[in-house]
Coordinates of C-alpha atoms in Angstrom, one line a residue:
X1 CA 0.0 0.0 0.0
X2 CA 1.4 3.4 -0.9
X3 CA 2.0 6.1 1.6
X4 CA -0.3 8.6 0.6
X5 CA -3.3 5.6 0.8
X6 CA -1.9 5.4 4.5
X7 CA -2.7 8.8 5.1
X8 CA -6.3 8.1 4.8
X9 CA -6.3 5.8 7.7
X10 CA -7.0 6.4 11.1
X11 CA -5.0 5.9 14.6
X12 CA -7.6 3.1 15.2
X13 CA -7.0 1.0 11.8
X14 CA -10.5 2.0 10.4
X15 CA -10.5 0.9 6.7
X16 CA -9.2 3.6 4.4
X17 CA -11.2 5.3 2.3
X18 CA -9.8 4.7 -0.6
X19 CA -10.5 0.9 0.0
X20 CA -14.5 1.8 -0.3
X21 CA -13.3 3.5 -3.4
X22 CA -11.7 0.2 -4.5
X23 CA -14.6 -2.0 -3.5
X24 CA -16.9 0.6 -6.0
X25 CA -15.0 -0.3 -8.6
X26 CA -14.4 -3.6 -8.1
X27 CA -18.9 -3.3 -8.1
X28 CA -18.2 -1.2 -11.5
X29 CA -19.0 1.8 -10.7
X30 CA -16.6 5.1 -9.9
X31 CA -16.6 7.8 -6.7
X32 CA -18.6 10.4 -7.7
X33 CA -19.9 11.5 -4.5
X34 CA -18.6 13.0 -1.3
X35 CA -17.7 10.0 0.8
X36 CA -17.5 11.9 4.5
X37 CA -20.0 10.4 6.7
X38 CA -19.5 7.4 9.9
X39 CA -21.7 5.7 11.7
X40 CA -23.9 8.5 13.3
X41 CA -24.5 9.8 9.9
X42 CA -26.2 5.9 8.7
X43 CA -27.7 5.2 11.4
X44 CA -29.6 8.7 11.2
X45 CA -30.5 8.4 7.9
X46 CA -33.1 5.1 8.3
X47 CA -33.7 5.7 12.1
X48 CA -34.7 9.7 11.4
X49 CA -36.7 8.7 7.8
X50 CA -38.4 5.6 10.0
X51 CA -39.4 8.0 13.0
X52 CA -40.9 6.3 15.5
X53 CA -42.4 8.5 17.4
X54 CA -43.6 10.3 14.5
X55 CA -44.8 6.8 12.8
X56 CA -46.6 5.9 16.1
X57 CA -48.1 9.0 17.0
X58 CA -49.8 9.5 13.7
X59 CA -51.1 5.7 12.7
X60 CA -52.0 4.3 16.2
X61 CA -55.6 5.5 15.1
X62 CA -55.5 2.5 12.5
X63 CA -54.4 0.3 15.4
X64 CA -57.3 1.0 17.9
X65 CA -59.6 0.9 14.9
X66 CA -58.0 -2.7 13.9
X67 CA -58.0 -4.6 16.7
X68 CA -58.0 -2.4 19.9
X69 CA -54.9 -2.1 22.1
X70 CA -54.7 -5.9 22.3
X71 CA -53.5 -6.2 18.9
X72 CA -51.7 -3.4 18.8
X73 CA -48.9 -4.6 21.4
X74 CA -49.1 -8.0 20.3
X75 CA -48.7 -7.5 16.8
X76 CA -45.8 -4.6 17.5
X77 CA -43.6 -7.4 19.7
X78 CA -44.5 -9.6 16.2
X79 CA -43.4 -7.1 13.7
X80 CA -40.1 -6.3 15.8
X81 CA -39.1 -9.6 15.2
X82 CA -39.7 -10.5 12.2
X83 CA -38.3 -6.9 10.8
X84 CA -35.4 -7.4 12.7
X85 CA -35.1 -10.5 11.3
X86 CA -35.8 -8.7 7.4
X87 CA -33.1 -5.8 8.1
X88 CA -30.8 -8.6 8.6
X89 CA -31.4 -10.1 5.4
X90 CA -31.0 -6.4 3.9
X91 CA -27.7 -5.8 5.9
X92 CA -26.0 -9.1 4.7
X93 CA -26.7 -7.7 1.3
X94 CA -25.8 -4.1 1.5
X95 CA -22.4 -5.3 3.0
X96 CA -21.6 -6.8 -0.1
X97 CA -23.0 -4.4 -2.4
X98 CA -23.1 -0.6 -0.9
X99 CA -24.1 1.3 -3.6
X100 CA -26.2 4.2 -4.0
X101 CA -30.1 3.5 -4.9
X102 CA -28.7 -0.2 -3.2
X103 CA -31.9 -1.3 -3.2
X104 CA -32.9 -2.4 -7.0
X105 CA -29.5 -3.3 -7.5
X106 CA -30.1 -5.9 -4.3
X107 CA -32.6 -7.1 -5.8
X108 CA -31.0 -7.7 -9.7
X109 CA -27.7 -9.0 -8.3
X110 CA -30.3 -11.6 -5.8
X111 CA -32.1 -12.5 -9.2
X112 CA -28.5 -13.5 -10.8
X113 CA -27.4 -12.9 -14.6
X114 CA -30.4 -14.0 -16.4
X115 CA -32.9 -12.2 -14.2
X116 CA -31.3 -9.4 -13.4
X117 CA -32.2 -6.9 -15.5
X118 CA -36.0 -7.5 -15.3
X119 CA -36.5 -7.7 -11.3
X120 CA -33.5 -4.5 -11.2
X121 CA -36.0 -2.5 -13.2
X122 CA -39.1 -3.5 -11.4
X123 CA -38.0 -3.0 -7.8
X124 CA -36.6 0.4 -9.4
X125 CA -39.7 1.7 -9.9
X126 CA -41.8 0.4 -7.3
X127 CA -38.8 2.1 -4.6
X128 CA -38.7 5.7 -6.9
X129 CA -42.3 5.5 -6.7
X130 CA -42.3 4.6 -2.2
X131 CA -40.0 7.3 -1.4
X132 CA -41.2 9.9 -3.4
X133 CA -45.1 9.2 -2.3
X134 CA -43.9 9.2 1.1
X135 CA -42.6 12.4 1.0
X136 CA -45.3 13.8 -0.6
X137 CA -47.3 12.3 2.3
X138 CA -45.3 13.4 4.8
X139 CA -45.8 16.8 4.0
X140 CA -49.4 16.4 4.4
X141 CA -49.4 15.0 7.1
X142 CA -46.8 17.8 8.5
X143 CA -50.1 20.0 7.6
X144 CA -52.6 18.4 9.4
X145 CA -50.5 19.2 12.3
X146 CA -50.4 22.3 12.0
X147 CA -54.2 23.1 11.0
X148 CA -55.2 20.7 14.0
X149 CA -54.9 23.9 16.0
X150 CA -57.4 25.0 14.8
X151 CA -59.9 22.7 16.2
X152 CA -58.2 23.1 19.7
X153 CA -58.7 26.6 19.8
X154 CA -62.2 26.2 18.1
X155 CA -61.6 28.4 15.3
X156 CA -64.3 28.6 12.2
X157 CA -63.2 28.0 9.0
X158 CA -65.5 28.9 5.9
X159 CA -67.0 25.8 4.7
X160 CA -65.9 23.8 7.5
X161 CA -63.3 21.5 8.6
X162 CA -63.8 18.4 6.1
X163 CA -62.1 17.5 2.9
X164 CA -65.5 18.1 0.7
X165 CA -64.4 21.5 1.3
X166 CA -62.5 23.1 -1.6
X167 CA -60.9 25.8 0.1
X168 CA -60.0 23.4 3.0
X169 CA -58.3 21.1 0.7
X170 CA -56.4 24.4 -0.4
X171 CA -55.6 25.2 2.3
X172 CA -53.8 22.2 3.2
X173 CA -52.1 21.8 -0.2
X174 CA -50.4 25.3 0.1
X175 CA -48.9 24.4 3.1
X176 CA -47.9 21.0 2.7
X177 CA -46.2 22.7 -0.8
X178 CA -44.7 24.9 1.6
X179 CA -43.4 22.3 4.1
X180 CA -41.6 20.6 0.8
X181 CA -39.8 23.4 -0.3
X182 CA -38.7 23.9 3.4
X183 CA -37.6 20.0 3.0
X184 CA -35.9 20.4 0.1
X185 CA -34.3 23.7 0.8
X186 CA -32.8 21.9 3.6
X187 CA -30.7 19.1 1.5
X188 CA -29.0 21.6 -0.6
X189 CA -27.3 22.3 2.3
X190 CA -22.9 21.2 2.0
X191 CA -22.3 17.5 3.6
X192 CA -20.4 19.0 6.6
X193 CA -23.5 21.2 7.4
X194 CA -25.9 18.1 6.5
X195 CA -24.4 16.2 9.1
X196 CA -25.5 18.4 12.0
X197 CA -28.9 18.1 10.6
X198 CA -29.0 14.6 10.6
X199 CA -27.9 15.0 14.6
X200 CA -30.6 17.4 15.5
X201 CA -33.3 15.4 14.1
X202 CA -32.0 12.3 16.4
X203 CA -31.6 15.1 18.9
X204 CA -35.2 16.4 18.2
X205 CA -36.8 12.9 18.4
X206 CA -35.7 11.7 21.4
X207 CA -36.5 14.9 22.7
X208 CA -40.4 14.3 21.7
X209 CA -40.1 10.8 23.3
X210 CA -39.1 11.6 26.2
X211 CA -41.8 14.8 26.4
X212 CA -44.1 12.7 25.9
X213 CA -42.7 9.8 28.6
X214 CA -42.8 12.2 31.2
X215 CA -44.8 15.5 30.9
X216 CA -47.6 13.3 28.8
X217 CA -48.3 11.1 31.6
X218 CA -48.0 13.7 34.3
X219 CA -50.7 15.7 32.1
X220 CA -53.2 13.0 31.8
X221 CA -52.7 11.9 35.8
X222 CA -54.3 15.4 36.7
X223 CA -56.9 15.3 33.8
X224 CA -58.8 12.5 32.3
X225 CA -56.8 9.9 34.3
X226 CA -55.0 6.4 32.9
X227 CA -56.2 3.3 31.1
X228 CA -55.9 0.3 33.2
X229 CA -53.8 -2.4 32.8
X230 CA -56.4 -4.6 31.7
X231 CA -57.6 -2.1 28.5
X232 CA -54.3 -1.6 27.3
X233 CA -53.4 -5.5 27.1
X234 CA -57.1 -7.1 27.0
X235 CA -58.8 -4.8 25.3
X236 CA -59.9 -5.4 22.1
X237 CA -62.1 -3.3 19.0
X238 CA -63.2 -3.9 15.8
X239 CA -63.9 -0.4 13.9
X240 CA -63.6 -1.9 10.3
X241 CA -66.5 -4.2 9.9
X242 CA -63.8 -6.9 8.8
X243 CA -63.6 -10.4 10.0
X244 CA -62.3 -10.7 13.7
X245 CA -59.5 -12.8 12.4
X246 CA -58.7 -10.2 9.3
X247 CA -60.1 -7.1 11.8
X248 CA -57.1 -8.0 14.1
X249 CA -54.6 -8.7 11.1
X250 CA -55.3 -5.3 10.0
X251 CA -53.5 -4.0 12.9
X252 CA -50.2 -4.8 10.9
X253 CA -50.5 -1.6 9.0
X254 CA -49.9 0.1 12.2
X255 CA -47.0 -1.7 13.8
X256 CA -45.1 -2.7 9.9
X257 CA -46.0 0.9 9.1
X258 CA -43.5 2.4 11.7
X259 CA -41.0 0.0 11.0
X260 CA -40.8 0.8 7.2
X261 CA -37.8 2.2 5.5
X262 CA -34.1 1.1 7.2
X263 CA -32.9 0.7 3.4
X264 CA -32.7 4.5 3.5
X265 CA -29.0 3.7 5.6
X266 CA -28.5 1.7 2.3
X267 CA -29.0 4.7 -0.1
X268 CA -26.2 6.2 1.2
X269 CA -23.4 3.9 1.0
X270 CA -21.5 5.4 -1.5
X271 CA -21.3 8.9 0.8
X272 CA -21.0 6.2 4.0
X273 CA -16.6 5.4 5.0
X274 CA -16.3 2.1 5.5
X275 CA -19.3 1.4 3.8
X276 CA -19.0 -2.5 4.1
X277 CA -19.4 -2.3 7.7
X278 CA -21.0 0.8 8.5
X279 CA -24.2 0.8 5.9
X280 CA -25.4 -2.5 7.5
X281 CA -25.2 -1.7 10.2
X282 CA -26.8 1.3 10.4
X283 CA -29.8 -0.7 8.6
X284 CA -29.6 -3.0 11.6
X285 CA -28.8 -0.7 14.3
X286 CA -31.6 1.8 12.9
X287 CA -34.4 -1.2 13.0
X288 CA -33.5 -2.6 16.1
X289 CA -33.8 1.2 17.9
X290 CA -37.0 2.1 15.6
X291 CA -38.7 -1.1 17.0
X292 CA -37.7 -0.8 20.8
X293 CA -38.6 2.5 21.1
X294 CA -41.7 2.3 18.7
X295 CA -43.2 -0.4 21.2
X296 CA -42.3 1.6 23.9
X297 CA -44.7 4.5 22.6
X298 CA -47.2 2.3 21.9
X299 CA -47.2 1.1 25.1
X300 CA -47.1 4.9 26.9
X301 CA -49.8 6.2 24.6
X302 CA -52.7 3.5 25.0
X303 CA -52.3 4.2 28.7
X304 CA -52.6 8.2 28.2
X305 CA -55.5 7.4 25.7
X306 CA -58.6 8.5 26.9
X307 CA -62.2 6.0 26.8
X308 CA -62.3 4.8 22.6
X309 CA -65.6 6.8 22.5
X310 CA -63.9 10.2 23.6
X311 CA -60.5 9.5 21.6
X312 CA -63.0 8.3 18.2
X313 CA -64.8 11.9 18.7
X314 CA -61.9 13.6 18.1
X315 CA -62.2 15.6 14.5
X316 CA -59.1 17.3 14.1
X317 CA -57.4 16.4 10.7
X318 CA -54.8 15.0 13.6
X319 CA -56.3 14.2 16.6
X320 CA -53.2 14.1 19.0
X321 CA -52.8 17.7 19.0
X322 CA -56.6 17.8 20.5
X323 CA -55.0 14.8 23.0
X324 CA -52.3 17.0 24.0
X325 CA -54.6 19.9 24.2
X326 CA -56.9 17.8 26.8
X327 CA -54.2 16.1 28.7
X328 CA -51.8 19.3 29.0
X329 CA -53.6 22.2 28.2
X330 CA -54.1 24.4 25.2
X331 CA -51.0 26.3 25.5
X332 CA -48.9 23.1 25.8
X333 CA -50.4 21.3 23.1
X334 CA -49.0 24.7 20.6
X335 CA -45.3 23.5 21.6
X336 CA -46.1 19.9 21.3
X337 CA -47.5 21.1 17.7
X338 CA -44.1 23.0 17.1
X339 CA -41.8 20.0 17.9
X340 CA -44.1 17.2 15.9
X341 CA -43.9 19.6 13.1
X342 CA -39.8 20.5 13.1
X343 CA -39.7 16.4 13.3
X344 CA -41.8 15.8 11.0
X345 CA -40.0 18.6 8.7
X346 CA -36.8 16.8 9.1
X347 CA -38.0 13.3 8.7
X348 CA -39.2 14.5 5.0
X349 CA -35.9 15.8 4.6
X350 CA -33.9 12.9 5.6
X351 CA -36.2 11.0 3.4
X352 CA -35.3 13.3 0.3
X353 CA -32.0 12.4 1.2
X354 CA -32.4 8.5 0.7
X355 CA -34.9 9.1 -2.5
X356 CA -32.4 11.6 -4.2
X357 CA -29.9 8.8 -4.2
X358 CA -32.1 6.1 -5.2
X359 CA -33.0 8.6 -8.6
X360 CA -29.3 9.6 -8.4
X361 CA -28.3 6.0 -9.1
X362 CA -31.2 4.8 -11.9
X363 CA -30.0 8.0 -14.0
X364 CA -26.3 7.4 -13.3
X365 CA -27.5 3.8 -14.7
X366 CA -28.8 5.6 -17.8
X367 CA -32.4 4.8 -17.8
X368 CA -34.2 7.9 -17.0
X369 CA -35.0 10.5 -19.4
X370 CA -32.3 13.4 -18.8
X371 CA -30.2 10.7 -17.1
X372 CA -27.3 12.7 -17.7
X373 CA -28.0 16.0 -16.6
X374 CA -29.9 14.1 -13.1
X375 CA -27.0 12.0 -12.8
X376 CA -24.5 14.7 -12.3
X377 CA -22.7 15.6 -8.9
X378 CA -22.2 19.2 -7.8
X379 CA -18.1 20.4 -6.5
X380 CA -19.2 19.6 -3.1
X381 CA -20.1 15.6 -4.4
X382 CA -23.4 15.8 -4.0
X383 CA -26.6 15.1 -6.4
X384 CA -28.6 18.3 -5.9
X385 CA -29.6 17.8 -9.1
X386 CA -31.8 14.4 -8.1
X387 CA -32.8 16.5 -5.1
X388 CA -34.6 18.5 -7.8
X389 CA -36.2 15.9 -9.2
X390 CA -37.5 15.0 -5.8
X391 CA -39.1 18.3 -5.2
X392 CA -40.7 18.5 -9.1
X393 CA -42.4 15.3 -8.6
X394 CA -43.1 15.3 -4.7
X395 CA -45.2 18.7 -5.7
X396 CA -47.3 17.4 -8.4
X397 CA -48.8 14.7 -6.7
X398 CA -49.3 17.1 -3.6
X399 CA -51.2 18.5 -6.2
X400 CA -53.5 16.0 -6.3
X401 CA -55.2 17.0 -3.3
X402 CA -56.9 19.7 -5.4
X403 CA -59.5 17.8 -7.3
X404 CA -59.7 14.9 -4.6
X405 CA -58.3 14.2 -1.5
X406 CA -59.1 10.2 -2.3
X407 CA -56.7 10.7 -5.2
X408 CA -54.0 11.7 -3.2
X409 CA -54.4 9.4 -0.2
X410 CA -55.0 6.4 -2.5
X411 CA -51.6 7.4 -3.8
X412 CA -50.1 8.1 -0.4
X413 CA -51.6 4.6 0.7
X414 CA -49.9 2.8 -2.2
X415 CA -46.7 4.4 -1.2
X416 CA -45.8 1.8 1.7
X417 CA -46.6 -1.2 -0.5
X418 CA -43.7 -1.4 -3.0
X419 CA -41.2 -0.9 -0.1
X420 CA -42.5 -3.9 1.8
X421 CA -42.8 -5.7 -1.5
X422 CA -39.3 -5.0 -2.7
X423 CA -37.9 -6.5 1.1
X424 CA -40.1 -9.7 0.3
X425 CA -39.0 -10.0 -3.4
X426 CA -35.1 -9.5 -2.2
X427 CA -35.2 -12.4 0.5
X428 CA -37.6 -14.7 -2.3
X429 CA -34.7 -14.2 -4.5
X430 CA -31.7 -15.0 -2.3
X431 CA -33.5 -17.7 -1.4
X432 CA -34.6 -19.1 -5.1
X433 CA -31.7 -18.0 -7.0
X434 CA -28.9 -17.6 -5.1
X435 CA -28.5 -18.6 -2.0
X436 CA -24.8 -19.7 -1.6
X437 CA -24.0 -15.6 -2.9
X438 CA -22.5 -12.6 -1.3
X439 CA -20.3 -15.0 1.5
X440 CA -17.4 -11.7 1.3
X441 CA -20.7 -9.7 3.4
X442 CA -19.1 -8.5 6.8
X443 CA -23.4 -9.8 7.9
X444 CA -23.2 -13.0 5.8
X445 CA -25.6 -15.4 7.8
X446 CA -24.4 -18.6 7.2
X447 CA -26.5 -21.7 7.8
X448 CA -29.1 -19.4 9.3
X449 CA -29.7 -17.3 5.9
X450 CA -32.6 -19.7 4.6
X451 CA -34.3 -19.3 8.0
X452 CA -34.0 -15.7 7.6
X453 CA -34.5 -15.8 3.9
X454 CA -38.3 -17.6 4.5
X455 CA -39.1 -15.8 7.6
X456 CA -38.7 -12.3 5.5
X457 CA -40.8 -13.7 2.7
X458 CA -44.0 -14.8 4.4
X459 CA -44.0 -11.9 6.8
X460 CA -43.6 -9.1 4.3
X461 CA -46.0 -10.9 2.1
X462 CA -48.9 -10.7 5.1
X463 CA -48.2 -7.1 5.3
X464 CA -48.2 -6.7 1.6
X465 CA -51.4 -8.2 1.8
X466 CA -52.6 -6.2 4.9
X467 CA -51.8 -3.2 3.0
X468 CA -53.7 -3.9 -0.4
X469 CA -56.7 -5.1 1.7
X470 CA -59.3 -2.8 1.8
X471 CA -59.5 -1.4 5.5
X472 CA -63.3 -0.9 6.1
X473 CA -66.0 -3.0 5.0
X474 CA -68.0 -3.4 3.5
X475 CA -66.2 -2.4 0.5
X476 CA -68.4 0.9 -1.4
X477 CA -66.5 3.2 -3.7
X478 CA -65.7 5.4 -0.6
X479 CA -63.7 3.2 1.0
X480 CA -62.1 1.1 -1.8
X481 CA -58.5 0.7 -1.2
X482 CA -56.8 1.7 -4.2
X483 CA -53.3 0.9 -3.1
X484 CA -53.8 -2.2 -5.5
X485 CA -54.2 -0.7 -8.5
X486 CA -51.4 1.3 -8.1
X487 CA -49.4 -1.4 -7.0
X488 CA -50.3 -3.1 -10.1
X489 CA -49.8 -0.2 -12.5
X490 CA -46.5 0.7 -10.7
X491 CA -45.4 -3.3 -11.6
X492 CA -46.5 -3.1 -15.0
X493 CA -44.6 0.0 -15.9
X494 CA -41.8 -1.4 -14.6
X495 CA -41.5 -4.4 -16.6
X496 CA -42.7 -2.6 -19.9
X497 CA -39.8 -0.1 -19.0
X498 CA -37.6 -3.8 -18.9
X499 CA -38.9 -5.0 -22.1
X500 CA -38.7 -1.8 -23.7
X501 CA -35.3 -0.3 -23.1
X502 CA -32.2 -2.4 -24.8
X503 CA -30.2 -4.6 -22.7
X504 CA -27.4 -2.3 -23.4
X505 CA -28.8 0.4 -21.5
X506 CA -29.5 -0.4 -17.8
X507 CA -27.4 -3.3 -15.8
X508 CA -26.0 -5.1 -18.4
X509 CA -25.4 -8.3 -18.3
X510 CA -21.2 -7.7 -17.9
X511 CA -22.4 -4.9 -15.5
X512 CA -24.3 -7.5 -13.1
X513 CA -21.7 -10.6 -13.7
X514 CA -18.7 -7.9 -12.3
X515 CA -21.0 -6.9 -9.3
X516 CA -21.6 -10.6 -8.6
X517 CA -18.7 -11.9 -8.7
X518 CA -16.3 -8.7 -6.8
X519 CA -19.4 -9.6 -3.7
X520 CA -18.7 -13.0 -3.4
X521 CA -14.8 -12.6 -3.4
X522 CA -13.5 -12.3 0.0
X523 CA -12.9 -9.4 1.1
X524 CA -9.7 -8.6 2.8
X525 CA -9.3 -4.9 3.4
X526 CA -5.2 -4.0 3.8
X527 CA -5.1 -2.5 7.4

């Protein structure tokens, strides 16, 4: 090893940087991006775009309505380990390939040489499509925070409160277009200046959870007074009309929900030192921490629930801010208001940070229209220019609210489905096609991977399931769920893009043979 590559190590024998530079090409690809963040920095980037307090505090609603409390906590201890379990399966691959977009070029190089191309292209667009709707969502839902105020301090609006209203649907587009310029504003900002921003949101969530661990229950203690024990793990509820069986099932949108998205830690490999090590396990780290804590919210929150029938009555477009308005006051609900919203703001922005790279690395591929000019890197080595695309897409579909808020939430619903589908489809193919692959991952599971491989595959097809069903019955036009159809149309495009666009093009097959056999060499980095 020269000595200038020995001035890139560390006092403590971390791998150099240019080794992760070797590795990359060694995968077939060049360093085009900044490569300056640790540990900190990848386990932020899928623990702050899962937010679990966030995730919780906004979807426990489905979970009462699907089952009651009872299913709530026993389905979340379910989901924990069987995500867990799926973030493993991720990690063992993103340690052999940690690459930018890593998640459709998982799932080609799991498919092998012949398949490659077709399941890369499909899982492309169903995880462009996820990250992009969910940040759309997330701004929306970053709106109903803030116009939830209204309702706690009882103020009129003309029309009404209610999404037949055209100017309410207005009103909520303008500033959930707002929110995503705020979002987006925020990751042009230089690496070294992004980093603090991925430590303030960790900063900022942990202070939320523990607000709401110790001034919440302090709150409800001098108000409305606790659930019992006996509610919050007996209790059960069936506000969808389904099937007991399928009614408590249901309850898996809630707990899967809030445990969706660890590849983001993926997405940033390429930026990531030590990338081998590090991205995995900040996938792993990120799921492990999301599903503790998650749980642990759950738990705190169906004790400072009030009765169903008070909690059910509450019509604010969020209904926690009117919780935190009757268990701590008015006042105290505005500042739980302000730090929901700041999290919320930077939980969008993280997850512009993880979709960015995904469209970074499908136009560096060549497949997009204007891949060129999107797949371009600015001085500073990053892909502002994919951050762009982000924010042109992310506000048209906000823009769907307009004409129909069904539109957009049938679009925002669909958004969790290809993610869940794309972890399925990865483990189905390790398992299928190549299973004795990617042995040089730093997380290779050994004679445990086929466990993990099946386990990944029937749970994230029940929640793929769970999330295409439709969630109130019985079924009318109102409630149809239309998650499917999107799914479906989402799948199709994806494999007329595949049949469409010349092998040459997009992970060719020399492309895919190099990245499969540089991950299944050992790896031996020269400390």
């Amino acid at each position: 090893m020269s000595a200038e590559s020995e001035v890139f190590k560390n006092n403590g024998g971390e791998v150099a940087q240019d080794q992760d530079e070797v590795q990359l090409q060694h995968l077939g690809y060049k360093q085009q991006l900044h490569r300056t963040w640790s540990i900190v920095e990848s386990f932020a980037a899928s623990f702050c775009a899962l937010n679990f307090i966030g995730g919780v505090r906004s979807a426990i609603f489905l979970g009462l309505l699907a089952g009651g409390p009872a299913a709530i906590w026993s389905s979340y201890l379910i989901t924990i380990v069987f995500m867990t379990m799926t973030a493993a399966v991720l990690a063992e691959i993103c340690s052999a390939l940690p690459l930018s977009g890593s998640i459709y070029i998982w799932a080609a190089e799991s498919a092998g040489p012949k398949y490659a191309r077709f399941f890369g292209f499909v899982v492309a667009w169903w995880s462009c499509t996820a990250w992009m709707t969910f940040t759309a969502g997330n701004c929306q839902t970053t709106a109903n925070y803030l116009v939830s105020q209204l309702a706690v301090w009882e103020i009129d609006f003309p029309g009404g409160v209610s999404n037949d209203n055209v100017k309410w649907r207005a009103l909520i587009w303008a500033i959930s277009e707002g929110l995503l310029l705020l979002a987006v504003a925020i990751n042009y900002l230089p690496p070294r200046l992004y980093s603090l921003i991925f430590r303030f949101s960790i900063f900022l969530m942990m202070l939320d959870f523990f607000l709401c661990l110790i001034w919440l229950p302090i709150g409800v203690s001098k108000t409305y007074g606790f659930r019992s024990a006996k509610d919050v793990f007996t209790m059960t509820y069936n506000g969808t009309g389904a099937p007991a069986g399928w009614n408590w099932i249901l309850s898996f949108l809630f707990t899967a929900g809030t445990m969706t998205g660890f590849d983001a830690s993926g997405h940033i490999a390429e930026e990531t030192k030590n990338a081998r090590v590090i991205a995995g396990r900040g996938i792993l780290s990120s799921a492990v921490a999301t599903g503790v804590l998650g749980f642990v919210t759950a738990i705190l929150f169906l004790f400072c629930t009030p009765d169903l029938d008070v909690l059910f009555s509450l019509n604010a477009p969020q209904p926690f801010v009117q919780l935190y308005a009757l268990a701590l006051g008015k006042k105290a609900s505005i500042f739980m208001t302000i730090i929901a919203v700041l999290g919320l703001i930077l939980n969008t922005s993280v997850a512009i940070v993880a979709a960015s790279r995904l469209v970074f690395a499908v136009a560096r591929d060549g497949v997009l229209p204007m891949s060129h000019w999107i797949g371009q890197v600015d001085a500073a080595g990053q892909p502002k220019r994919a951050v762009t695309v982000i924010y042109v897409f992310g506000a048209i579909i906000l823009c769907t609210i307009l004409p129909s808020q069904v539109a957009f939430t049938s679009l925002v619903s669909a958004g969790g489905v290809p993610t869940i589908a794309a972890y399925g489809l990865i483990a189905l193919l390790r398992l299928t096609m190549t299973p004795d692959s990617f042995k040089s991952s730093y997380f290779y599971l050994g004679r445990y991977r086929k466990t993990f491989y099946l386990v990944a595959i029937l749970f994230n097809a029940l929640v793929v399931a769970v999330m295409l069903s439709p969630f109130v019955f019985p079924v009318t036009a109102e409630t149809f769920n239309f998650a499917c159809v999107i799914f479906g149309s989402i799948t199709v495009f994806g494999v007329l893009s595949w049949y469409f666009t010349p092998a040459d093009k997009w992970l060719r097959r020399e492309q895919v043979l190099q990245a499969l056999n540089a991950s299944n060499d050992p790896y031996e980095p020269d400390n």
